[in-house]
Amino acid sequence: MKRRQFIATGAAALLTLPLVPAALLAQDLPAPLDYAPGVITERLNAGETIFLDFKADWCTTCAAQTRVMDKLKAANPAYLDNITFIEVDWDTYGRSQMAARMRIPRRSTLVVLKGDDELGRLVADTREEKIRALMDTALAAATTG
C-alpha cells in the first residue's frame, strides 16, 4: 500500500510542475510605468500602443486583474515587448481631467489606446479570456503598423 501511495503522490506532484515556472516568471516581470501627466500623449506620439490600468492598492478587483495580466505576460513575452503598460493610481488621478475626458467610470478599468483611437476597454472584469482578448487587441495594434 505504501508503494502505491508513494507512486500516486509522486505522479500528482509531477502534474503541478508546469504551473510553477509561470508563477515564478510573474515575479520577475518588469513593472509597468507609473502614470504622470503628459506620459500618455508622449507615448502615443511616439507610436506606442498603450495599455492603461486604472487601479488602487486597496482594490481587490484590481489585484485580481493584475494577477491575470501578470500570468498572461509571463506566458507570452510579446505583450511586454510590444505594449506599453501604464498604471494609473486611482486615488491620485481618478478625478483628474484626463480620467474625466476618457470617461473612466471607476478603478479597475483597463483601456487600450493607439494613436487617437481607443481600441478597447474593460470595467471591473477579471475573466482571463476577456483580459487576454484586450491584451491581444493591443498586441495586434502594436505589431501591425
JSON list of N, CA, C and O in Angstrom, two decimals, residues 66-96:
[
{"chain": "A", "resi": 66, "resn": "THR", "atom": "N", "xyz": [-4.57, 42.29, -11.98]},
{"chain": "A", "resi": 66, "resn": "THR", "atom": "CA", "xyz": [-3.12, 42.27, -12.05]},
{"chain": "A", "resi": 66, "resn": "THR", "atom": "C", "xyz": [-2.59, 40.84, -12.08]},
{"chain": "A", "resi": 66, "resn": "THR", "atom": "O", "xyz": [-1.68, 40.53, -12.85]},
{"chain": "A", "resi": 67, "resn": "ARG", "atom": "N", "xyz": [-3.15, 39.97, -11.26]},
{"chain": "A", "resi": 67, "resn": "ARG", "atom": "CA", "xyz": [-2.71, 38.57, -11.26]},
{"chain": "A", "resi": 67, "resn": "ARG", "atom": "C", "xyz": [-2.93, 37.94, -12.64]},
{"chain": "A", "resi": 67, "resn": "ARG", "atom": "O", "xyz": [-2.06, 37.24, -13.16]},
{"chain": "A", "resi": 68, "resn": "VAL", "atom": "N", "xyz": [-4.07, 38.20, -13.25]},
{"chain": "A", "resi": 68, "resn": "VAL", "atom": "CA", "xyz": [-4.35, 37.65, -14.58]},
{"chain": "A", "resi": 68, "resn": "VAL", "atom": "C", "xyz": [-3.39, 38.23, -15.61]},
{"chain": "A", "resi": 68, "resn": "VAL", "atom": "O", "xyz": [-2.81, 37.50, -16.41]},
{"chain": "A", "resi": 69, "resn": "MET", "atom": "N", "xyz": [-3.19, 39.55, -15.59]},
{"chain": "A", "resi": 69, "resn": "MET", "atom": "CA", "xyz": [-2.29, 40.18, -16.56]},
{"chain": "A", "resi": 69, "resn": "MET", "atom": "C", "xyz": [-0.87, 39.68, -16.40]},
{"chain": "A", "resi": 69, "resn": "MET", "atom": "O", "xyz": [-0.19, 39.42, -17.39]},
{"chain": "A", "resi": 70, "resn": "ASP", "atom": "N", "xyz": [-0.41, 39.53, -15.16]},
{"chain": "A", "resi": 70, "resn": "ASP", "atom": "CA", "xyz": [0.95, 39.02, -14.94]},
{"chain": "A", "resi": 70, "resn": "ASP", "atom": "C", "xyz": [1.09, 37.59, -15.47]},
{"chain": "A", "resi": 70, "resn": "ASP", "atom": "O", "xyz": [2.11, 37.25, -16.06]},
{"chain": "A", "resi": 71, "resn": "LYS", "atom": "N", "xyz": [0.09, 36.78, -15.27]},
{"chain": "A", "resi": 71, "resn": "LYS", "atom": "CA", "xyz": [0.11, 35.41, -15.78]},
{"chain": "A", "resi": 71, "resn": "LYS", "atom": "C", "xyz": [0.19, 35.42, -17.31]},
{"chain": "A", "resi": 71, "resn": "LYS", "atom": "O", "xyz": [0.99, 34.68, -17.90]},
{"chain": "A", "resi": 72, "resn": "LEU", "atom": "N", "xyz": [-0.61, 36.27, -17.95]},
{"chain": "A", "resi": 72, "resn": "LEU", "atom": "CA", "xyz": [-0.60, 36.34, -19.41]},
{"chain": "A", "resi": 72, "resn": "LEU", "atom": "C", "xyz": [0.72, 36.89, -19.94]},
{"chain": "A", "resi": 72, "resn": "LEU", "atom": "O", "xyz": [1.24, 36.39, -20.94]},
{"chain": "A", "resi": 73, "resn": "LYS", "atom": "N", "xyz": [1.26, 37.90, -19.27]},
{"chain": "A", "resi": 73, "resn": "LYS", "atom": "CA", "xyz": [2.56, 38.45, -19.68]},
{"chain": "A", "resi": 73, "resn": "LYS", "atom": "C", "xyz": [3.66, 37.41, -19.56]},
{"chain": "A", "resi": 73, "resn": "LYS", "atom": "O", "xyz": [4.55, 37.32, -20.41]},
{"chain": "A", "resi": 74, "resn": "ALA", "atom": "N", "xyz": [3.63, 36.63, -18.49]},
{"chain": "A", "resi": 74, "resn": "ALA", "atom": "CA", "xyz": [4.65, 35.60, -18.29]},
{"chain": "A", "resi": 74, "resn": "ALA", "atom": "C", "xyz": [4.54, 34.51, -19.36]},
{"chain": "A", "resi": 74, "resn": "ALA", "atom": "O", "xyz": [5.55, 33.98, -19.81]},
{"chain": "A", "resi": 75, "resn": "ALA", "atom": "N", "xyz": [3.33, 34.21, -19.78]},
{"chain": "A", "resi": 75, "resn": "ALA", "atom": "CA", "xyz": [3.12, 33.16, -20.78]},
{"chain": "A", "resi": 75, "resn": "ALA", "atom": "C", "xyz": [3.42, 33.64, -22.20]},
{"chain": "A", "resi": 75, "resn": "ALA", "atom": "O", "xyz": [3.76, 32.83, -23.06]},
{"chain": "A", "resi": 76, "resn": "ASN", "atom": "N", "xyz": [3.32, 34.95, -22.45]},
{"chain": "A", "resi": 76, "resn": "ASN", "atom": "CA", "xyz": [3.53, 35.48, -23.79]},
{"chain": "A", "resi": 76, "resn": "ASN", "atom": "C", "xyz": [4.37, 36.76, -23.72]},
{"chain": "A", "resi": 76, "resn": "ASN", "atom": "O", "xyz": [3.82, 37.86, -23.59]},
{"chain": "A", "resi": 77, "resn": "PRO", "atom": "N", "xyz": [5.69, 36.64, -23.84]},
{"chain": "A", "resi": 77, "resn": "PRO", "atom": "CA", "xyz": [6.57, 37.81, -23.74]},
{"chain": "A", "resi": 77, "resn": "PRO", "atom": "C", "xyz": [6.30, 38.87, -24.81]},
{"chain": "A", "resi": 77, "resn": "PRO", "atom": "O", "xyz": [6.73, 40.01, -24.65]},
{"chain": "A", "resi": 78, "resn": "ALA", "atom": "N", "xyz": [5.59, 38.53, -25.87]},
{"chain": "A", "resi": 78, "resn": "ALA", "atom": "CA", "xyz": [5.29, 39.51, -26.92]},
{"chain": "A", "resi": 78, "resn": "ALA", "atom": "C", "xyz": [4.48, 40.68, -26.36]},
{"chain": "A", "resi": 78, "resn": "ALA", "atom": "O", "xyz": [4.60, 41.81, -26.85]},
{"chain": "A", "resi": 79, "resn": "TYR", "atom": "N", "xyz": [3.68, 40.43, -25.33]},
{"chain": "A", "resi": 79, "resn": "TYR", "atom": "CA", "xyz": [2.93, 41.52, -24.71]},
{"chain": "A", "resi": 79, "resn": "TYR", "atom": "C", "xyz": [3.89, 42.58, -24.18]},
{"chain": "A", "resi": 79, "resn": "TYR", "atom": "O", "xyz": [3.74, 43.76, -24.45]},
{"chain": "A", "resi": 80, "resn": "LEU", "atom": "N", "xyz": [4.87, 42.16, -23.42]},
{"chain": "A", "resi": 80, "resn": "LEU", "atom": "CA", "xyz": [5.83, 43.10, -22.83]},
{"chain": "A", "resi": 80, "resn": "LEU", "atom": "C", "xyz": [6.73, 43.74, -23.88]},
{"chain": "A", "resi": 80, "resn": "LEU", "atom": "O", "xyz": [7.15, 44.89, -23.73]},
{"chain": "A", "resi": 81, "resn": "ASP", "atom": "N", "xyz": [7.02, 43.00, -24.94]},
{"chain": "A", "resi": 81, "resn": "ASP", "atom": "CA", "xyz": [7.90, 43.50, -25.99]},
{"chain": "A", "resi": 81, "resn": "ASP", "atom": "C", "xyz": [7.25, 44.57, -26.85]},
{"chain": "A", "resi": 81, "resn": "ASP", "atom": "O", "xyz": [7.95, 45.38, -27.47]},
{"chain": "A", "resi": 82, "resn": "ASN", "atom": "N", "xyz": [5.92, 44.58, -26.92]},
{"chain": "A", "resi": 82, "resn": "ASN", "atom": "CA", "xyz": [5.24, 45.44, -27.89]},
{"chain": "A", "resi": 82, "resn": "ASN", "atom": "C", "xyz": [4.24, 46.44, -27.32]},
{"chain": "A", "resi": 82, "resn": "ASN", "atom": "O", "xyz": [3.81, 47.33, -28.04]},
{"chain": "A", "resi": 83, "resn": "ILE", "atom": "N", "xyz": [3.85, 46.27, -26.08]},
{"chain": "A", "resi": 83, "resn": "ILE", "atom": "CA", "xyz": [2.82, 47.12, -25.48]},
{"chain": "A", "resi": 83, "resn": "ILE", "atom": "C", "xyz": [3.42, 47.89, -24.32]},
{"chain": "A", "resi": 83, "resn": "ILE", "atom": "O", "xyz": [4.20, 47.35, -23.54]},
{"chain": "A", "resi": 84, "resn": "THR", "atom": "N", "xyz": [3.05, 49.16, -24.20]},
{"chain": "A", "resi": 84, "resn": "THR", "atom": "CA", "xyz": [3.47, 49.98, -23.06]},
{"chain": "A", "resi": 84, "resn": "THR", "atom": "C", "xyz": [2.37, 49.92, -22.01]},
{"chain": "A", "resi": 84, "resn": "THR", "atom": "O", "xyz": [1.26, 50.42, -22.24]},
{"chain": "A", "resi": 85, "resn": "PHE", "atom": "N", "xyz": [2.66, 49.29, -20.89]},
{"chain": "A", "resi": 85, "resn": "PHE", "atom": "CA", "xyz": [1.71, 49.17, -19.79]},
{"chain": "A", "resi": 85, "resn": "PHE", "atom": "C", "xyz": [1.93, 50.33, -18.83]},
{"chain": "A", "resi": 85, "resn": "PHE", "atom": "O", "xyz": [3.05, 50.58, -18.39]},
{"chain": "A", "resi": 86, "resn": "ILE", "atom": "N", "xyz": [0.83, 51.03, -18.52]},
{"chain": "A", "resi": 86, "resn": "ILE", "atom": "CA", "xyz": [0.90, 52.18, -17.62]},
{"chain": "A", "resi": 86, "resn": "ILE", "atom": "C", "xyz": [-0.16, 52.00, -16.54]},
{"chain": "A", "resi": 86, "resn": "ILE", "atom": "O", "xyz": [-1.34, 51.80, -16.84]},
{"chain": "A", "resi": 87, "resn": "GLU", "atom": "N", "xyz": [0.28, 52.08, -15.29]},
{"chain": "A", "resi": 87, "resn": "GLU", "atom": "CA", "xyz": [-0.65, 52.03, -14.16]},
{"chain": "A", "resi": 87, "resn": "GLU", "atom": "C", "xyz": [-1.02, 53.45, -13.75]},
{"chain": "A", "resi": 87, "resn": "GLU", "atom": "O", "xyz": [-0.14, 54.29, -13.56]},
{"chain": "A", "resi": 88, "resn": "VAL", "atom": "N", "xyz": [-2.32, 53.68, -13.61]},
{"chain": "A", "resi": 88, "resn": "VAL", "atom": "CA", "xyz": [-2.82, 54.98, -13.19]},
{"chain": "A", "resi": 88, "resn": "VAL", "atom": "C", "xyz": [-3.39, 54.83, -11.78]},
{"chain": "A", "resi": 88, "resn": "VAL", "atom": "O", "xyz": [-4.36, 54.09, -11.58]},
{"chain": "A", "resi": 89, "resn": "ASP", "atom": "N", "xyz": [-2.79, 55.49, -10.82]},
{"chain": "A", "resi": 89, "resn": "ASP", "atom": "CA", "xyz": [-3.24, 55.41, -9.43]},
{"chain": "A", "resi": 89, "resn": "ASP", "atom": "C", "xyz": [-4.59, 56.12, -9.30]},
{"chain": "A", "resi": 89, "resn": "ASP", "atom": "O", "xyz": [-4.69, 57.34, -9.47]},
{"chain": "A", "resi": 90, "resn": "TRP", "atom": "N", "xyz": [-5.61, 55.33, -9.02]},
{"chain": "A", "resi": 90, "resn": "TRP", "atom": "CA", "xyz": [-6.97, 55.87, -8.94]},
{"chain": "A", "resi": 90, "resn": "TRP", "atom": "C", "xyz": [-7.11, 56.91, -7.83]},
{"chain": "A", "resi": 90, "resn": "TRP", "atom": "O", "xyz": [-7.80, 57.93, -8.01]},
{"chain": "A", "resi": 91, "resn": "ASP", "atom": "N", "xyz": [-6.46, 56.69, -6.72]},
{"chain": "A", "resi": 91, "resn": "ASP", "atom": "CA", "xyz": [-6.58, 57.63, -5.60]},
{"chain": "A", "resi": 91, "resn": "ASP", "atom": "C", "xyz": [-5.98, 58.99, -5.94]},
{"chain": "A", "resi": 91, "resn": "ASP", "atom": "O", "xyz": [-6.43, 60.01, -5.43]},
{"chain": "A", "resi": 92, "resn": "THR", "atom": "N", "xyz": [-5.00, 59.02, -6.82]},
{"chain": "A", "resi": 92, "resn": "THR", "atom": "CA", "xyz": [-4.37, 60.27, -7.22]},
{"chain": "A", "resi": 92, "resn": "THR", "atom": "C", "xyz": [-5.04, 60.88, -8.45]},
{"chain": "A", "resi": 92, "resn": "THR", "atom": "O", "xyz": [-5.27, 62.09, -8.51]},
{"chain": "A", "resi": 93, "resn": "TYR", "atom": "N", "xyz": [-5.37, 60.06, -9.45]},
{"chain": "A", "resi": 93, "resn": "TYR", "atom": "CA", "xyz": [-5.82, 60.57, -10.75]},
{"chain": "A", "resi": 93, "resn": "TYR", "atom": "C", "xyz": [-7.26, 60.19, -11.13]},
{"chain": "A", "resi": 93, "resn": "TYR", "atom": "O", "xyz": [-7.71, 60.50, -12.23]},
{"chain": "A", "resi": 94, "resn": "GLY", "atom": "N", "xyz": [-7.98, 59.56, -10.23]},
{"chain": "A", "resi": 94, "resn": "GLY", "atom": "CA", "xyz": [-9.34, 59.13, -10.55]},
{"chain": "A", "resi": 94, "resn": "GLY", "atom": "C", "xyz": [-10.30, 60.27, -10.85]},
{"chain": "A", "resi": 94, "resn": "GLY", "atom": "O", "xyz": [-11.26, 60.10, -11.59]},
{"chain": "A", "resi": 95, "resn": "ARG", "atom": "N", "xyz": [-10.04, 61.42, -10.28]},
{"chain": "A", "resi": 95, "resn": "ARG", "atom": "CA", "xyz": [-10.90, 62.59, -10.52]},
{"chain": "A", "resi": 95, "resn": "ARG", "atom": "C", "xyz": [-10.18, 63.64, -11.37]},
{"chain": "A", "resi": 95, "resn": "ARG", "atom": "O", "xyz": [-10.58, 64.80, -11.41]},
{"chain": "A", "resi": 96, "resn": "SER", "atom": "N", "xyz": [-9.16, 63.22, -12.08]},
{"chain": "A", "resi": 96, "resn": "SER", "atom": "CA", "xyz": [-8.38, 64.16, -12.90]},
{"chain": "A", "resi": 96, "resn": "SER", "atom": "C", "xyz": [-9.12, 64.49, -14.20]},
{"chain": "A", "resi": 96, "resn": "SER", "atom": "O", "xyz": [-10.07, 63.79, -14.59]}
]
